[in-house]
Amino acid sequence: MNDLATLRVLVAEDQAAVRAGLVLILDAAPGIEVVGQAADGADAVALARSLRPDVVLMDVRMPRLDGISATRELTADGLDVLVLTTFDLDEYVFGALRAGAAGFLLKSADADRLVEAVRLVARGDGFLAPEVTRRLIHAFAGPPGSRLAEGPEPADEALASLTPRERDVLGCLGRGMSNQRIAEHLDMAEATAKTHVSRILTKLGLRSRVQAAILAQQRGIGE
């Protein structure tokens, strides 16, 4: 996305009142325009493919086509999806993580956090609410039978293939850093940080930097 361009967002939420509130907040934010609204997952996919927004804000529970399936289809098309969820995580969230969602935001988040999350996802930095991170880590760390879904788990050989610099970048991802912050922290250009992130995802067979952040925290990389 061009940094000087208006950030275009599609809001997919089945509850009309909640959807109206999200649209109101986003349209009021400088440089953001809501270009479409959808009340179910099927319409969200169709509209997103037609409008090609910078970010799709997707409710995890949607009629006709659930949020996971919609997210999977849209990420396969190269679109960035920011998933809305409640604090009580369920299997939908884990499915969305595996489907390549670029971020997870609690429905209880305030207006500033919503706008921040949308901007970060549009920039390619991803967003993971701290509360969601803790719940995901706890679920993935538990006994296999207690997991609602398996998390991304690259082989040890894949992790070993990372260069020392890539491992440093992975550790930064685990601490929730944006590309800009990674660049500042590791004294490199932001474009270089972005390239490292892309290579890490490719080597580890991951679909999003959110998956990489979860993995880094699971493995204690960068602590």
Coordinates of C-alpha atoms in Angstrom, one line a residue:
M1 CA 0.0 0.0 0.0
N2 CA 1.2 3.5 -0.8
D3 CA 1.8 5.3 2.5
L4 CA 0.3 8.5 1.1
A5 CA -2.8 6.8 -0.2
T6 CA -6.1 6.4 1.6
L7 CA -6.2 3.0 3.5
R8 CA -9.2 1.1 2.2
V9 CA -11.0 -1.3 4.6
L10 CA -13.8 -3.8 4.2
V11 CA -15.8 -4.5 7.4
A12 CA -17.4 -8.0 7.7
E13 CA -19.6 -8.3 10.8
D14 CA -23.0 -10.0 11.0
Q15 CA -24.3 -7.8 13.9
A16 CA -25.6 -4.6 12.3
A17 CA -25.1 -2.5 15.4
V18 CA -21.5 -3.7 15.9
R19 CA -20.8 -3.2 12.2
A20 CA -22.1 0.3 12.2
G21 CA -19.9 1.2 15.2
L22 CA -16.8 -0.2 13.5
V23 CA -17.6 1.7 10.3
L24 CA -18.1 4.9 12.3
I25 CA -14.8 4.6 14.0
L26 CA -12.8 3.7 10.9
D27 CA -14.4 6.4 8.7
A28 CA -13.6 9.0 11.3
A29 CA -9.9 8.1 11.4
P30 CA -7.6 10.2 9.1
G31 CA -6.5 8.4 6.0
I32 CA -9.0 5.5 6.3
E33 CA -12.0 4.8 4.2
V34 CA -14.5 1.9 4.6
V35 CA -15.1 0.9 1.0
G36 CA -17.5 -2.0 1.8
Q37 CA -19.6 -3.8 4.4
A38 CA -20.7 -7.4 4.6
A39 CA -23.1 -9.2 6.9
D40 CA -21.9 -12.7 6.2
G41 CA -18.7 -14.5 5.1
A42 CA -19.8 -15.3 1.5
D43 CA -20.5 -11.6 0.8
A44 CA -17.3 -10.6 2.5
V45 CA -15.3 -12.9 0.1
A46 CA -17.2 -11.6 -3.0
L47 CA -16.8 -8.0 -2.0
A48 CA -13.2 -8.3 -1.1
R49 CA -12.3 -9.9 -4.4
S50 CA -14.1 -7.2 -6.2
L51 CA -12.9 -4.2 -4.2
R52 CA -9.4 -5.4 -3.3
P53 CA -9.3 -3.5 0.0
D54 CA -6.0 -3.0 1.9
V55 CA -7.5 -4.7 5.0
V56 CA -10.5 -7.0 5.6
L57 CA -11.8 -6.7 9.1
M58 CA -13.4 -10.1 9.7
D59 CA -15.7 -11.2 12.5
V60 CA -14.6 -14.8 13.4
R61 CA -18.2 -16.1 13.6
M62 CA -20.1 -15.3 10.4
P63 CA -23.2 -16.9 8.8
R64 CA -23.3 -18.7 5.4
L65 CA -19.5 -18.9 5.3
D66 CA -17.6 -18.8 8.6
G67 CA -14.8 -16.4 9.3
I68 CA -12.1 -19.2 9.0
S69 CA -13.2 -20.3 5.6
A70 CA -13.5 -16.7 4.4
T71 CA -10.1 -15.8 5.8
R72 CA -8.5 -18.9 4.1
E73 CA -10.0 -17.9 0.7
L74 CA -8.9 -14.2 1.1
T75 CA -5.4 -14.9 2.2
A76 CA -5.0 -17.3 -0.7
D77 CA -5.9 -14.3 -2.9
G78 CA -3.2 -12.2 -1.3
L79 CA -5.5 -10.1 0.9
D80 CA -4.7 -9.2 4.5
V81 CA -7.3 -10.2 7.1
L82 CA -7.6 -8.7 10.6
V83 CA -9.8 -11.1 12.7
L84 CA -12.2 -9.8 15.4
T85 CA -12.7 -12.2 18.3
T86 CA -13.9 -12.2 21.9
F87 CA -11.7 -12.8 24.9
D88 CA -13.0 -16.4 25.3
L89 CA -11.1 -17.9 22.4
D90 CA -12.5 -20.9 20.6
E91 CA -11.6 -23.1 17.7
Y92 CA -12.4 -20.4 15.2
V93 CA -9.4 -18.4 16.3
F94 CA -7.0 -21.2 15.9
G95 CA -8.4 -22.0 12.5
A96 CA -8.0 -18.4 11.5
L97 CA -4.4 -18.4 12.7
R98 CA -3.7 -21.5 10.5
A99 CA -5.6 -19.8 7.6
G100 CA -3.0 -17.0 7.6
A101 CA -4.8 -14.1 9.3
A102 CA -2.6 -11.1 9.6
G103 CA -3.8 -10.1 13.0
F104 CA -6.3 -10.7 15.9
L105 CA -8.2 -8.0 17.7
L106 CA -10.5 -8.2 20.6
K107 CA -14.0 -7.0 20.1
S108 CA -13.6 -5.1 23.4
A109 CA -10.7 -3.0 22.0
D110 CA -11.2 0.7 22.1
A111 CA -11.3 3.0 19.0
D112 CA -7.6 3.9 19.1
R113 CA -6.5 0.2 19.3
L114 CA -8.8 -0.7 16.4
V115 CA -7.4 2.0 14.2
E116 CA -3.8 1.1 15.2
A117 CA -4.4 -2.6 14.3
V118 CA -5.8 -1.8 10.9
R119 CA -2.9 0.5 10.1
L120 CA -0.3 -2.0 11.2
V121 CA -1.9 -4.8 9.2
A122 CA -2.1 -2.6 6.1
R123 CA 1.6 -1.8 6.5
G124 CA 2.4 -5.5 6.5
D125 CA 3.4 -5.5 10.2
G126 CA 0.5 -7.6 11.5
F127 CA -1.2 -7.2 14.9
L128 CA -1.8 -9.6 17.8
A129 CA -3.5 -8.3 20.9
P130 CA -1.4 -9.2 24.0
E131 CA -4.4 -11.0 25.6
V132 CA -4.9 -13.1 22.5
T133 CA -1.1 -14.0 22.4
R134 CA -1.3 -15.3 26.0
R135 CA -4.3 -17.5 25.3
L136 CA -2.8 -18.9 22.1
I137 CA 0.5 -19.7 23.7
H138 CA -1.3 -21.4 26.6
A139 CA -3.4 -23.5 24.3
F140 CA -0.6 -24.5 22.0
A141 CA 1.6 -25.4 25.0
G142 CA -1.0 -27.7 26.6
P143 CA -1.4 -31.5 26.1
P144 CA -2.2 -32.4 22.5
G145 CA -5.7 -33.6 23.5
S146 CA -6.5 -30.2 25.0
R147 CA -5.7 -28.2 21.9
L148 CA -8.5 -26.8 19.9
A149 CA -6.3 -26.8 16.8
E150 CA -2.7 -27.6 16.1
G151 CA -0.5 -24.5 15.7
P152 CA 2.2 -24.0 13.2
E153 CA 5.1 -26.3 14.2
P154 CA 8.1 -26.2 11.7
A155 CA 10.6 -28.9 12.0
D156 CA 13.8 -28.3 14.0
E157 CA 15.7 -28.6 10.7
A158 CA 13.8 -25.6 9.4
L159 CA 14.6 -23.5 12.4
A160 CA 18.2 -24.6 12.2
S161 CA 18.3 -23.3 8.6
L162 CA 17.8 -19.7 9.8
T163 CA 20.8 -17.5 9.7
P164 CA 21.8 -15.8 13.0
R165 CA 20.3 -12.5 11.7
E166 CA 17.1 -14.2 10.7
R167 CA 16.9 -15.7 14.2
D168 CA 17.3 -12.3 15.7
V169 CA 14.5 -11.0 13.5
L170 CA 12.3 -13.9 14.5
G171 CA 12.9 -13.1 18.2
C172 CA 11.8 -9.5 17.5
L173 CA 8.6 -10.8 15.9
G174 CA 8.0 -12.8 19.0
R175 CA 8.1 -9.5 21.0
G176 CA 5.6 -7.9 18.7
M177 CA 7.9 -5.5 16.9
S178 CA 6.9 -3.9 13.6
N179 CA 9.3 -3.9 10.7
Q180 CA 10.3 -0.3 11.6
R181 CA 11.1 -1.3 15.2
I182 CA 13.0 -4.4 14.1
A183 CA 15.1 -2.2 11.8
E184 CA 15.8 0.3 14.6
H185 CA 16.6 -2.5 17.1
L186 CA 18.9 -4.4 14.9
D187 CA 20.4 -1.4 13.1
M188 CA 19.3 -2.2 9.6
A189 CA 17.1 -0.6 6.9
E190 CA 13.4 -1.2 7.2
A191 CA 13.4 -2.8 3.7
T192 CA 16.0 -5.2 4.9
A193 CA 13.9 -6.1 7.9
K194 CA 11.0 -6.8 5.7
T195 CA 13.1 -9.0 3.5
H196 CA 14.3 -11.0 6.5
V197 CA 10.7 -11.5 7.6
S198 CA 9.7 -12.8 4.2
R199 CA 12.6 -15.3 4.1
I200 CA 11.8 -16.5 7.6
L201 CA 8.2 -17.2 6.7
T202 CA 9.3 -19.1 3.5
K203 CA 12.0 -21.2 5.4
L204 CA 9.6 -22.1 8.2
G205 CA 6.6 -22.7 5.9
L206 CA 4.4 -20.1 7.7
R207 CA 1.7 -18.0 6.2
S208 CA 1.9 -14.9 8.4
R209 CA 4.1 -13.0 10.8
V210 CA 1.5 -13.7 13.4
Q211 CA 2.3 -17.4 13.1
A212 CA 6.0 -16.6 13.3
A213 CA 5.4 -14.5 16.5
I214 CA 3.6 -17.4 18.1
L215 CA 6.3 -19.8 17.2
A216 CA 9.0 -17.5 18.6
Q217 CA 7.2 -17.2 21.9
Q218 CA 6.6 -21.0 22.0
R219 CA 10.3 -21.7 21.5
G220 CA 11.6 -18.9 23.6
I221 CA 13.5 -17.4 20.7
G222 CA 14.8 -13.9 21.5
E223 CA 14.1 -14.0 25.2

